[in-house]
Structure formats: C-alpha cells, structure tokens
mmCIF file of C-alpha atoms in Angstrom:
data_model
loop_
_atom_site.group_PDB
_atom_site.id
_atom_site.type_symbol
_atom_site.label_atom_id
_atom_site.label_comp_id
_atom_site.label_asym_id
_atom_site.label_seq_id
_atom_site.Cartn_x
_atom_site.Cartn_y
_atom_site.Cartn_z
ATOM 1 C CA MET A 1 71.425 -10.195 0.358
ATOM 2 C CA LYS A 2 73.995 -11.505 2.865
ATOM 3 C CA THR A 3 73.608 -8.313 4.912
ATOM 4 C CA VAL A 4 69.828 -8.763 5.093
ATOM 5 C CA ILE A 5 70.138 -12.389 6.214
ATOM 6 C CA ALA A 6 72.789 -11.517 8.788
ATOM 7 C CA THR A 7 70.618 -8.699 10.148
ATOM 8 C CA ALA A 8 67.618 -11.032 10.375
ATOM 9 C CA LEU A 9 69.683 -13.661 12.207
ATOM 10 C CA VAL A 10 70.913 -11.072 14.689
ATOM 11 C CA ALA A 11 67.339 -9.901 15.257
ATOM 12 C CA VAL A 12 66.104 -13.468 15.779
ATOM 13 C CA SER A 13 69.005 -14.263 18.092
ATOM 14 C CA ALA A 14 68.386 -11.102 20.115
ATOM 15 C CA SER A 15 64.683 -11.975 20.420
ATOM 16 C CA ALA A 16 65.451 -15.533 21.498
ATOM 17 C CA PHE A 17 67.972 -14.280 24.053
ATOM 18 C CA ALA A 18 65.463 -11.759 25.464
ATOM 19 C CA LEU A 19 62.785 -14.456 25.646
ATOM 20 C CA ALA A 20 65.158 -16.853 27.423
ATOM 21 C CA GLN A 21 66.130 -14.127 29.882
ATOM 22 C CA SER A 22 62.510 -13.275 30.717
ATOM 23 C CA GLY A 23 61.762 -16.991 31.217
ATOM 24 C CA ALA A 24 64.750 -17.342 33.535
ATOM 25 C CA ARG A 25 63.587 -14.309 35.562
ATOM 26 C CA ALA A 26 60.018 -15.680 35.727
ATOM 27 C CA SER A 27 61.224 -19.075 36.940
ATOM 28 C CA ALA A 28 63.536 -17.436 39.497
ATOM 29 C CA ARG A 29 60.515 -15.629 40.980
ATOM 30 C CA GLN A 30 58.357 -18.747 41.313
ATOM 31 C CA PRO A 31 58.194 -20.162 44.816
ATOM 32 C CA SER A 32 58.930 -23.813 45.442
ATOM 33 C CA ARG A 33 55.202 -24.246 46.126
ATOM 34 C CA LEU A 34 52.347 -22.411 44.505
ATOM 35 C CA GLU A 35 51.219 -21.213 47.911
ATOM 36 C CA ILE A 36 47.577 -21.876 47.278
ATOM 37 C CA GLY A 37 45.327 -24.032 49.378
ATOM 38 C CA ARG A 38 46.351 -25.594 52.666
ATOM 39 C CA ALA A 39 47.091 -29.001 54.093
ATOM 40 C CA ALA A 40 43.994 -31.022 54.904
ATOM 41 C CA THR A 41 43.298 -31.504 58.583
ATOM 42 C CA ALA A 42 43.147 -34.959 60.133
ATOM 43 C CA ASP A 43 39.395 -34.526 60.625
ATOM 44 C CA GLU A 44 38.902 -33.604 56.953
ATOM 45 C CA ILE A 45 40.861 -36.656 55.858
ATOM 46 C CA ARG A 46 38.956 -38.916 58.268
ATOM 47 C CA LYS A 47 35.598 -37.737 56.881
ATOM 48 C CA LEU A 48 36.548 -38.592 53.313
ATOM 49 C CA ASP A 49 38.609 -41.697 54.050
ATOM 50 C CA ILE A 50 35.913 -44.217 53.206
ATOM 51 C CA ASP A 51 35.765 -47.064 50.746
ATOM 52 C CA VAL A 52 32.306 -48.268 49.837
ATOM 53 C CA MET A 53 32.474 -51.459 47.836
ATOM 54 C CA PRO A 54 29.916 -52.665 45.271
ATOM 55 C CA ASP A 55 28.552 -55.204 47.777
ATOM 56 C CA GLY A 56 27.978 -52.474 50.368
ATOM 57 C CA ARG A 57 31.033 -53.072 52.557
ATOM 58 C CA GLY A 58 32.117 -49.739 53.960
ATOM 59 C CA LEU A 59 28.693 -48.115 54.045
ATOM 60 C CA PRO A 60 28.343 -46.165 57.293
ATOM 61 C CA PRO A 61 25.335 -46.298 59.628
ATOM 62 C CA GLY A 62 22.540 -43.932 58.703
ATOM 63 C CA ARG A 63 19.311 -43.760 56.754
ATOM 64 C CA GLY A 64 17.427 -41.485 54.432
ATOM 65 C CA THR A 65 14.167 -41.293 52.519
ATOM 66 C CA VAL A 66 13.258 -40.138 49.046
ATOM 67 C CA ALA A 67 11.238 -37.244 50.493
ATOM 68 C CA GLU A 68 14.165 -36.088 52.643
ATOM 69 C CA GLY A 69 16.417 -36.372 49.619
ATOM 70 C CA ALA A 70 14.100 -34.166 47.552
ATOM 71 C CA THR A 71 14.456 -31.373 50.089
ATOM 72 C CA ILE A 72 18.238 -31.697 50.269
ATOM 73 C CA TYR A 73 18.489 -31.937 46.480
ATOM 74 C CA ALA A 74 16.525 -28.706 46.033
ATOM 75 C CA ALA A 75 18.845 -26.909 48.438
ATOM 76 C CA LYS A 76 22.220 -28.333 47.433
ATOM 77 C CA CYS A 77 22.070 -29.977 43.999
ATOM 78 C CA ARG A 78 19.403 -28.330 41.881
ATOM 79 C CA SER A 79 21.517 -25.380 40.762
ATOM 80 C CA CYS A 80 24.025 -27.712 39.097
ATOM 81 C CA HIS A 81 21.919 -30.702 38.008
ATOM 82 C CA GLY A 82 18.568 -29.095 37.194
ATOM 83 C CA ALA A 83 15.231 -29.154 38.972
ATOM 84 C CA ASN A 84 14.642 -32.849 38.367
ATOM 85 C CA GLY A 85 18.123 -34.149 37.675
ATOM 86 C CA GLU A 86 17.759 -33.457 33.965
ATOM 87 C CA GLY A 87 21.046 -31.587 33.852
ATOM 88 C CA GLY A 88 22.083 -27.994 34.140
ATOM 89 C CA ALA A 89 25.548 -26.557 34.433
ATOM 90 C CA PHE A 90 26.721 -30.067 35.309
ATOM 91 C CA ASP A 91 25.826 -33.631 34.443
ATOM 92 C CA ARG A 92 22.403 -35.032 33.870
ATOM 93 C CA LEU A 93 21.556 -37.561 36.586
ATOM 94 C CA VAL A 94 18.279 -38.952 35.304
ATOM 95 C CA GLY A 95 17.749 -41.091 32.249
ATOM 96 C CA ARG A 96 17.214 -44.771 31.613
ATOM 97 C CA ASP A 97 17.632 -45.152 27.862
ATOM 98 C CA SER A 98 21.151 -46.159 26.840
ATOM 99 C CA GLY A 99 20.228 -47.488 23.465
ATOM 100 C CA PRO A 100 20.057 -51.130 22.477
ATOM 101 C CA ASN A 101 23.800 -51.803 22.533
ATOM 102 C CA PHE A 102 25.096 -49.900 25.571
ATOM 103 C CA ASN A 103 27.492 -48.312 23.129
ATOM 104 C CA PHE A 104 29.038 -45.643 25.371
ATOM 105 C CA ALA A 105 32.629 -46.472 24.411
ATOM 106 C CA MET A 106 31.969 -46.013 20.711
ATOM 107 C CA ASP A 107 29.475 -43.150 20.808
ATOM 108 C CA PRO A 108 30.601 -40.184 22.922
ATOM 109 C CA LYS A 109 27.282 -38.476 22.261
ATOM 110 C CA LEU A 110 25.455 -40.909 24.525
ATOM 111 C CA VAL A 111 24.754 -39.281 27.884
ATOM 112 C CA LYS A 112 25.742 -41.316 30.933
ATOM 113 C CA THR A 113 23.276 -41.032 33.791
ATOM 114 C CA VAL A 114 22.750 -42.804 37.081
ATOM 115 C CA GLY A 115 19.835 -44.657 35.519
ATOM 116 C CA ASN A 116 21.499 -45.901 32.358
ATOM 117 C CA TYR A 117 25.180 -46.266 33.218
ATOM 118 C CA TRP A 118 25.922 -46.490 36.964
ATOM 119 C CA PRO A 119 26.531 -50.171 37.895
ATOM 120 C CA TYR A 120 26.220 -50.119 41.718
ATOM 121 C CA ALA A 121 23.999 -48.000 43.958
ATOM 122 C CA THR A 122 26.507 -48.351 46.803
ATOM 123 C CA THR A 123 29.218 -46.587 44.850
ATOM 124 C CA LEU A 124 26.765 -43.779 44.121
ATOM 125 C CA TYR A 125 26.753 -43.267 47.888
ATOM 126 C CA ASP A 126 30.565 -43.252 47.947
ATOM 127 C CA TYR A 127 30.841 -40.702 45.149
ATOM 128 C CA THR A 128 28.111 -38.428 46.468
ATOM 129 C CA TYR A 129 29.521 -38.463 50.003
ATOM 130 C CA ARG A 130 33.057 -37.686 48.880
ATOM 131 C CA ALA A 131 32.519 -35.246 46.050
ATOM 132 C CA MET A 132 29.226 -33.435 46.529
ATOM 133 C CA PRO A 133 28.094 -30.721 46.671
ATOM 134 C CA PHE A 134 30.634 -29.635 44.093
ATOM 135 C CA THR A 135 31.566 -26.454 45.963
ATOM 136 C CA GLN A 136 31.608 -28.102 49.398
ATOM 137 C CA PRO A 137 32.682 -31.735 49.032
ATOM 138 C CA GLY A 138 32.678 -33.775 52.204
ATOM 139 C CA THR A 139 30.043 -31.694 53.962
ATOM 140 C CA LEU A 140 27.117 -34.098 53.594
ATOM 141 C CA THR A 141 26.227 -36.260 56.579
ATOM 142 C CA PRO A 142 25.606 -39.977 56.073
ATOM 143 C CA ASN A 143 21.858 -39.403 56.511
ATOM 144 C CA GLU A 144 21.870 -36.627 53.910
ATOM 145 C CA THR A 145 23.822 -38.844 51.532
ATOM 146 C CA TYR A 146 21.454 -41.797 51.949
ATOM 147 C CA SER A 147 18.553 -39.409 51.340
ATOM 148 C CA LEU A 148 20.090 -37.935 48.189
ATOM 149 C CA VAL A 149 20.903 -41.372 46.816
ATOM 150 C CA ALA A 150 17.338 -42.495 47.535
ATOM 151 C CA TYR A 151 15.965 -39.439 45.734
ATOM 152 C CA ILE A 152 18.206 -39.861 42.687
ATOM 153 C CA LEU A 153 17.352 -43.566 42.461
ATOM 154 C CA ALA A 154 13.643 -42.707 42.694
ATOM 155 C CA LEU A 155 13.966 -40.063 39.959
ATOM 156 C CA ASN A 156 15.409 -42.822 37.785
ATOM 157 C CA LYS A 157 12.506 -45.156 38.685
ATOM 158 C CA ILE A 158 14.912 -47.644 40.246
ATOM 159 C CA VAL A 159 13.373 -47.507 43.737
ATOM 160 C CA PRO A 160 9.824 -46.494 44.719
ATOM 161 C CA ASP A 161 9.003 -43.031 46.014
ATOM 162 C CA ASP A 162 8.594 -44.395 49.555
ATOM 163 C CA ALA A 163 12.000 -46.117 49.641
ATOM 164 C CA VAL A 164 14.242 -45.857 52.691
ATOM 165 C CA MET A 165 17.958 -46.254 52.059
ATOM 166 C CA ASP A 166 20.426 -47.527 54.657
ATOM 167 C CA GLN A 167 23.322 -49.979 54.793
ATOM 168 C CA ALA A 168 21.074 -52.980 54.149
ATOM 169 C CA THR A 169 18.594 -51.622 51.601
ATOM 170 C CA LEU A 170 21.101 -49.723 49.462
ATOM 171 C CA ALA A 171 23.279 -52.811 49.028
ATOM 172 C CA LYS A 172 20.252 -54.700 47.665
ATOM 173 C CA VAL A 173 19.416 -52.192 44.938
ATOM 174 C CA VAL A 174 20.094 -53.680 41.501
ATOM 175 C CA MET A 175 21.052 -51.008 39.013
ATOM 176 C CA PRO A 176 19.837 -51.358 35.400
ATOM 177 C CA ALA A 177 23.418 -51.351 34.065
ATOM 178 C CA ARG A 178 24.885 -53.785 36.609
ATOM 179 C CA ASP A 179 25.159 -56.655 34.127
ATOM 180 C CA ARG A 180 27.045 -54.426 31.695
ATOM 181 C CA PHE A 181 30.144 -54.339 33.926
ATOM 182 C CA VAL A 182 32.497 -56.954 35.377
ATOM 183 C CA VAL A 183 34.543 -56.738 38.543
ATOM 184 C CA ASP A 184 38.235 -56.214 37.862
ATOM 185 C CA ASN A 185 39.720 -59.337 39.438
ATOM 186 C CA ARG A 186 43.137 -59.240 37.805
ATOM 187 C CA ARG A 187 46.006 -60.117 40.136
ATOM 188 C CA GLY A 188 49.718 -59.578 39.997
ATOM 189 C CA GLY A 189 49.693 -56.574 37.725
ATOM 190 C CA LYS A 190 48.904 -52.942 37.829
ATOM 191 C CA VAL A 191 45.826 -52.234 39.912
ATOM 192 C CA VAL A 192 43.203 -50.401 37.910
ATOM 193 C CA LYS A 193 40.607 -48.479 39.887
#
C-alpha cells in the first residue's frame, strides 16, 4: 500500500512540476504588452473628449430631424437594434412601460429602454456620439447624432415626428423617467459617475 501511495505522489509531483514548467515557459514568451491595437491619435481623442451634462452643457452646435435620423438609423443602427428599435442582436431602444414601481433594481427581467429608463435626453446624445455605431464609435457627426437622438425619441413617443433637435431643444426634452433619478451631489468622498 505504501508503494502505491508513494508512486501516486511521485506521479502527482511530476505532473505539477511539468505544469509549472510549461506555465513558466508561457509567461517567458509573453511580451510586456499584448501588441494589439494602437495608441489613439490626438484627433481621435479630441472627437470623443466631450462631456454633455443633464442640463445640456457641453452639447455641440448642430441640428437634426426625426426624418434624417430615420435614414441614418436604417443605415447604421438597424442591424443591431432592429427595424424600429425593438431590439435585435443588441439592446431594445423603444418601450415606455416600466411597470408601476420602476422596479429595475429588483427585477432583472425588466428591459431598460430609452423610453422607460433613460433620465436625460442630453446624455443620450453623449452616449450615442461616443459609442455608436458599435463597430465604428466616434464616427457620427454632431448633425447625425442629433438626428438619431430625435428619431429614437420619436420612436418612444417622447417628441413629435416633426421635431428638430439641437442644443436648445434637446436640453428641454423631459424624459419619462427623469423623476426616478436624483443628481449625485455628494462632496468630499469618492466620485461616482
């Protein structure tokens, strides 16, 4: 019995040693950087270096209509978010019903959309401009972004189909969920964004 145990221990030790050796070789081959991607250019950083606040501060000049947004949406957003913002490979954008209690924190099955969850239309501009289209973030112009935001707000019945969005009009849009959120005004501690 002692011979069997000793043989098993030697086998386990040999396996552990071989595994440690292969890990050491693998880590020795890894470069200090992963060597993927590249450094962002100053122009790329400048395009995305915006901060649009809930009250509209930071919105750039430009304008867009719902009709213009429909055309851009069909070309750049439809494949991910569905023909009418109902969802596809990525999130659903359209939907107003959040239930009677706005219970998103307790019920992960509730679907968050622009119409039932997003508190400020201005930050929809910020997000869309920075992050969309998913495969080419930062490529939308301000006019295209205003148009897309106008279209998405119209799909959610928040603005009329003839709405024109710009710095002034977008800041005045009151989102259905605005009263469900509070501005984080804590001072002197960790900043939460």
